[in-house]
mmCIF file of C-alpha atoms in Angstrom:
data_model
loop_
_atom_site.group_PDB
_atom_site.id
_atom_site.type_symbol
_atom_site.label_atom_id
_atom_site.label_comp_id
_atom_site.label_asym_id
_atom_site.label_seq_id
_atom_site.Cartn_x
_atom_site.Cartn_y
_atom_site.Cartn_z
ATOM 1 C CA VAL A 8 11.577 -13.255 4.531
ATOM 2 C CA VAL A 9 8.894 -11.172 5.861
ATOM 3 C CA TYR A 10 7.969 -9.215 8.453
ATOM 4 C CA CYS A 11 5.399 -10.540 11.051
ATOM 5 C CA ASP A 12 3.612 -8.891 13.817
ATOM 6 C CA PHE A 13 0.979 -11.585 16.550
ATOM 7 C CA ARG A 14 -1.854 -9.141 17.558
ATOM 8 C CA SER A 15 -4.994 -11.008 19.680
ATOM 9 C CA GLY A 16 -3.839 -14.459 18.537
ATOM 10 C CA ASP A 17 -3.520 -13.587 15.205
ATOM 11 C CA ALA A 18 -0.693 -13.156 12.533
ATOM 12 C CA PHE A 19 -0.414 -9.821 10.497
ATOM 13 C CA THR A 20 1.978 -10.173 7.611
ATOM 14 C CA LEU A 21 3.382 -6.545 6.205
ATOM 15 C CA VAL A 22 3.037 -6.113 2.338
ATOM 16 C CA MET A 23 3.609 -2.202 2.118
ATOM 17 C CA LEU A 24 4.773 0.130 4.178
ATOM 18 C CA SER A 25 5.685 4.080 4.412
ATOM 19 C CA ASN A 26 6.997 6.842 6.050
ATOM 20 C CA LYS A 27 7.596 10.424 5.486
ATOM 21 C CA ASP A 28 10.476 11.235 4.346
ATOM 22 C CA VAL A 29 11.430 8.058 3.352
ATOM 23 C CA ALA A 30 12.229 7.641 0.060
ATOM 24 C CA CYS A 31 9.659 5.212 -1.785
ATOM 25 C CA PRO A 32 10.031 2.924 -4.464
ATOM 26 C CA GLY A 33 9.864 4.762 -7.112
ATOM 27 C CA ALA A 34 12.198 4.490 -10.128
ATOM 28 C CA LYS A 35 12.623 0.249 -8.498
ATOM 29 C CA ALA A 36 9.667 -0.641 -9.025
ATOM 30 C CA THR A 37 9.239 -1.799 -12.331
ATOM 31 C CA TRP A 38 6.299 -4.249 -13.390
ATOM 32 C CA ASP A 39 8.601 -6.816 -13.344
ATOM 33 C CA LYS A 40 9.670 -6.262 -9.479
ATOM 34 C CA ALA A 41 6.726 -5.090 -8.181
ATOM 35 C CA ILE A 42 5.128 -7.933 -9.086
ATOM 36 C CA ASN A 43 7.275 -10.759 -8.708
ATOM 37 C CA ALA A 44 10.522 -9.364 -6.005
ATOM 38 C CA ASN A 45 10.568 -10.737 -2.667
ATOM 39 C CA ILE A 46 11.267 -7.050 -1.887
ATOM 40 C CA VAL A 47 11.124 -3.302 -3.605
ATOM 41 C CA THR A 48 12.422 -0.682 -1.725
ATOM 42 C CA SER A 49 14.192 2.562 -3.222
ATOM 43 C CA SER A 50 17.675 1.070 -2.963
ATOM 44 C CA GLY A 51 16.450 -2.077 -5.031
ATOM 45 C CA TYR A 52 15.344 -5.707 -3.843
ATOM 46 C CA ASP A 53 18.089 -7.403 -1.197
ATOM 47 C CA THR A 54 15.518 -8.766 1.281
ATOM 48 C CA CYS A 55 17.714 -7.682 4.184
ATOM 49 C CA GLN A 56 16.284 -4.556 3.575
ATOM 50 C CA MET A 57 13.168 -5.883 5.166
ATOM 51 C CA PRO A 58 12.381 -4.664 8.964
ATOM 52 C CA SER A 59 13.640 -6.997 11.258
ATOM 53 C CA SER A 60 12.886 -4.976 14.569
ATOM 54 C CA LYS A 61 9.463 -2.722 15.446
ATOM 55 C CA SER A 62 11.523 0.105 15.418
ATOM 56 C CA GLU A 63 12.477 -0.204 12.108
ATOM 57 C CA LEU A 64 8.901 -0.208 11.179
ATOM 58 C CA ASN A 65 9.523 3.544 11.648
ATOM 59 C CA THR A 66 12.307 4.159 8.872
ATOM 60 C CA ILE A 67 12.036 2.173 5.641
ATOM 61 C CA SER A 68 9.335 2.397 2.834
ATOM 62 C CA MET A 69 8.958 -0.839 0.758
ATOM 63 C CA MET A 70 6.232 -2.851 -0.786
ATOM 64 C CA VAL A 71 6.283 -6.601 -1.541
ATOM 65 C CA GLY A 72 5.823 -7.686 -4.988
ATOM 66 C CA LEU A 73 2.036 -8.398 -5.692
ATOM 67 C CA LYS A 74 2.487 -11.967 -6.602
ATOM 68 C CA HIS A 75 2.539 -12.998 -3.263
ATOM 69 C CA TRP A 76 -0.256 -11.617 -1.519
ATOM 70 C CA ASN A 77 -2.889 -13.749 -2.066
ATOM 71 C CA ILE A 78 -0.956 -16.531 -0.731
ATOM 72 C CA LEU A 79 0.028 -13.870 1.799
ATOM 73 C CA GLY A 80 -4.005 -13.524 3.302
ATOM 74 C CA ASP A 81 -7.173 -12.619 2.938
ATOM 75 C CA THR A 82 -8.339 -10.151 5.301
ATOM 76 C CA LEU A 83 -6.591 -6.392 4.710
ATOM 77 C CA MET A 84 -5.624 -3.785 7.149
ATOM 78 C CA ILE A 85 -4.309 -0.402 6.357
ATOM 79 C CA GLU A 86 -3.242 1.738 9.416
ATOM 80 C CA MET A 87 -1.835 5.544 9.424
ATOM 81 C CA GLY A 88 -0.406 7.902 11.831
ATOM 82 C CA ASN A 89 2.000 8.927 13.339
ATOM 83 C CA SER A 90 4.617 5.851 14.041
ATOM 84 C CA HIS A 91 3.801 2.445 14.685
ATOM 85 C CA THR A 92 3.035 3.032 18.267
ATOM 86 C CA ASP A 93 1.116 6.089 17.614
ATOM 87 C CA ILE A 94 -1.620 5.376 15.069
ATOM 88 C CA THR A 95 -3.943 7.493 13.993
ATOM 89 C CA GLU A 96 -6.271 6.122 11.794
ATOM 90 C CA ARG A 97 -7.198 1.831 11.063
ATOM 91 C CA ALA A 98 -9.639 -0.017 9.197
ATOM 92 C CA SER A 99 -9.803 -3.738 7.865
ATOM 93 C CA THR A 100 -11.490 -5.460 5.272
ATOM 94 C CA HIS A 101 -14.543 -8.369 6.930
ATOM 95 C CA VAL A 102 -12.591 -12.226 7.098
ATOM 96 C CA GLY A 103 -11.851 -13.326 3.265
ATOM 97 C CA GLY A 104 -12.594 -9.317 1.742
ATOM 98 C CA PHE A 105 -9.631 -8.800 0.499
ATOM 99 C CA SER A 106 -8.167 -10.259 -3.081
ATOM 100 C CA LEU A 107 -6.028 -9.361 -6.061
ATOM 101 C CA ASP A 108 -6.567 -11.004 -9.528
ATOM 102 C CA ASN A 109 -3.339 -12.093 -11.050
ATOM 103 C CA ALA A 110 -4.497 -12.364 -14.456
ATOM 104 C CA ALA A 111 -6.322 -9.099 -14.723
ATOM 105 C CA ASN A 112 -3.182 -6.416 -14.098
ATOM 106 C CA PHE A 113 -3.230 -7.347 -10.158
ATOM 107 C CA LYS A 114 -7.148 -5.624 -9.883
ATOM 108 C CA LEU A 115 -7.740 -4.791 -6.078
ATOM 109 C CA THR A 116 -10.866 -6.265 -4.541
ATOM 110 C CA LEU A 117 -11.743 -5.191 -0.880
ATOM 111 C CA LYS A 118 -15.360 -5.878 0.736
ATOM 112 C CA THR A 119 -17.065 -3.765 3.299
ATOM 113 C CA MET A 120 -14.285 -1.923 4.810
ATOM 114 C CA CYS A 121 -14.338 -1.168 8.694
ATOM 115 C CA PRO A 122 -12.254 2.115 10.032
ATOM 116 C CA GLU A 123 -12.087 1.889 13.552
ATOM 117 C CA ASN A 124 -12.273 4.736 16.590
ATOM 118 C CA GLY A 125 -14.443 6.951 13.861
ATOM 119 C CA ALA A 126 -11.968 7.267 11.334
ATOM 120 C CA ALA A 127 -13.320 8.177 7.571
ATOM 121 C CA VAL A 128 -13.126 4.826 5.788
ATOM 122 C CA PRO A 129 -10.265 5.137 3.788
ATOM 123 C CA GLY A 130 -9.553 6.237 -0.217
ATOM 124 C CA ILE A 131 -7.914 3.249 -0.865
ATOM 125 C CA PHE A 132 -11.854 1.752 -0.120
ATOM 126 C CA GLN A 133 -13.600 4.523 -1.280
ATOM 127 C CA ASN A 134 -12.393 4.983 -4.772
ATOM 128 C CA ASN A 135 -12.144 0.916 -5.263
ATOM 129 C CA GLY A 136 -14.805 0.988 -7.285
ATOM 130 C CA SER A 137 -15.942 -2.404 -9.175
ATOM 131 C CA GLY A 138 -11.761 -2.478 -8.930
ATOM 132 C CA ARG A 139 -8.503 -0.669 -9.816
ATOM 133 C CA LYS A 140 -5.583 -2.885 -11.436
ATOM 134 C CA PHE A 141 -2.450 -1.883 -10.519
ATOM 135 C CA THR A 142 -0.212 0.452 -12.167
ATOM 136 C CA THR A 143 3.490 1.284 -12.303
ATOM 137 C CA PHE A 144 6.008 3.841 -14.760
ATOM 138 C CA ASP A 145 6.322 1.360 -17.275
ATOM 139 C CA ALA A 146 2.788 -0.721 -17.164
ATOM 140 C CA ASP A 147 -0.179 2.001 -17.006
ATOM 141 C CA HIS A 148 -3.771 0.368 -16.066
ATOM 142 C CA ASP A 149 -5.156 3.590 -14.595
ATOM 143 C CA THR A 150 -8.190 5.673 -15.884
ATOM 144 C CA ARG A 151 -6.188 8.841 -16.290
ATOM 145 C CA SER A 152 -6.858 10.344 -20.168
ATOM 146 C CA THR A 153 -5.188 13.292 -20.294
ATOM 147 C CA ALA A 154 -3.239 13.487 -22.939
ATOM 148 C CA GLY A 155 0.577 13.289 -22.839
ATOM 149 C CA ASP A 156 0.229 12.443 -18.927
ATOM 150 C CA GLU A 157 -1.863 9.784 -19.479
ATOM 151 C CA ASN A 158 0.061 7.339 -16.336
ATOM 152 C CA CYS A 159 -0.416 8.292 -13.165
ATOM 153 C CA ALA A 160 2.900 6.964 -11.523
ATOM 154 C CA ASN A 161 4.927 9.297 -13.562
ATOM 155 C CA LYS A 162 2.965 11.703 -12.595
ATOM 156 C CA TYR A 163 3.968 11.177 -8.823
ATOM 157 C CA ASN A 164 7.732 10.084 -9.353
ATOM 158 C CA LYS A 165 7.093 6.275 -10.456
ATOM 159 C CA ALA A 166 4.874 5.422 -7.379
ATOM 160 C CA PRO A 167 3.694 2.324 -8.063
ATOM 161 C CA TRP A 168 -0.393 2.131 -6.772
ATOM 162 C CA TRP A 169 -3.758 1.516 -7.524
ATOM 163 C CA TYR A 170 -4.360 4.558 -9.480
ATOM 164 C CA THR A 171 -8.236 5.888 -10.605
ATOM 165 C CA SER A 172 -7.093 8.891 -12.110
ATOM 166 C CA CYS A 173 -5.064 9.224 -10.372
ATOM 167 C CA TRP A 174 -5.542 8.870 -6.413
ATOM 168 C CA SER A 175 -7.736 10.370 -3.055
ATOM 169 C CA GLY A 176 -5.437 8.628 -0.494
ATOM 170 C CA SER A 177 -1.960 6.469 -1.154
ATOM 171 C CA MET A 178 0.691 5.084 1.081
ATOM 172 C CA TRP A 179 3.450 6.987 -0.975
ATOM 173 C CA GLY A 180 1.093 10.052 -1.715
ATOM 174 C CA GLY A 181 3.902 12.493 -4.106
ATOM 175 C CA CYS A 182 6.206 10.053 -3.384
ATOM 176 C CA GLY A 183 9.093 13.233 -3.702
ATOM 177 C CA GLN A 184 6.411 15.234 -5.970
ATOM 178 C CA SER A 185 6.372 19.040 -4.787
ATOM 179 C CA SER A 186 2.769 19.519 -3.738
ATOM 180 C CA HIS A 187 2.348 15.998 -1.883
ATOM 181 C CA GLY A 188 5.538 15.403 -0.540
ATOM 182 C CA MET A 189 6.522 12.027 0.035
ATOM 183 C CA LYS A 190 4.281 11.212 2.896
ATOM 184 C CA PRO A 191 1.106 8.723 2.865
ATOM 185 C CA PHE A 192 -2.548 10.486 2.431
ATOM 186 C CA TRP A 193 -5.434 8.608 4.804
ATOM 187 C CA LEU A 194 -8.228 9.833 2.096
ATOM 188 C CA SER A 195 -7.696 12.950 -0.717
ATOM 189 C CA SER A 196 -4.658 14.981 -1.739
ATOM 190 C CA ASN A 197 -5.311 17.599 0.457
ATOM 191 C CA GLN A 198 -2.402 18.266 3.273
ATOM 192 C CA PRO A 199 -4.221 18.111 6.646
ATOM 193 C CA ASN A 200 -4.832 14.283 5.168
ATOM 194 C CA SER A 201 -1.239 13.465 5.310
ATOM 195 C CA ARG A 202 0.326 11.209 7.800
ATOM 196 C CA THR A 203 3.945 10.891 8.718
ATOM 197 C CA HIS A 204 3.147 6.289 9.098
ATOM 198 C CA ALA A 205 1.299 4.631 6.891
ATOM 199 C CA ALA A 206 1.161 0.334 6.893
ATOM 200 C CA ILE A 207 -1.079 -2.311 5.128
ATOM 201 C CA TRP A 208 -1.108 -5.836 7.218
ATOM 202 C CA LEU A 209 -2.810 -9.099 6.003
ATOM 203 C CA ARG A 210 -3.614 -12.061 7.689
ATOM 204 C CA LYS A 211 -5.403 -15.501 6.997
ATOM 205 C CA SER A 212 -8.661 -16.030 7.717
ATOM 206 C CA ARG A 213 -8.517 -18.725 10.531
ATOM 207 C CA PHE A 214 -11.374 -20.255 8.207
ATOM 208 C CA ALA A 215 -9.612 -20.031 5.265
#
């Protein structure tokens, strides 16, 4: 069960959703569940928690298990703003520009990303480098090496993400951690870059 949105004749599938002050998956996002579950929310893995209407896109925070992402699309779009109907930033990869390397801890590859309407390039792309691996609170694949504080997910209330050391732009922000709250950030970790709503969508290339 997934949520799809049709835009200009293309079907986009929702794979990650974050709303300010709505609990992020956090402790429920173990490595096993973040990879294999159909859906992960702060309260569990019931597919009934998947949004079923546009209004619910502003009231839920969730992710689809990463093993499904390559199947759902090869082109990624990220958007943030005040609500689902009031988007202030949007950026997409070129057609076929997204993939996850399942055999390398779901390393993220994003080819050239195109922001719309003068938006800055999002942090998920700017800090991707040669590809970040996915980290959960029980599986550390980030590049942070601070002794006793190595795992970025644990630093940010168990929020799962493609961390470096630790993030610049995140769907979850601090996942409730005091200095960054429970809200997404388009770029960097400075408060002016925080937003109320964020979503990541995938679509299949028509020529794939």
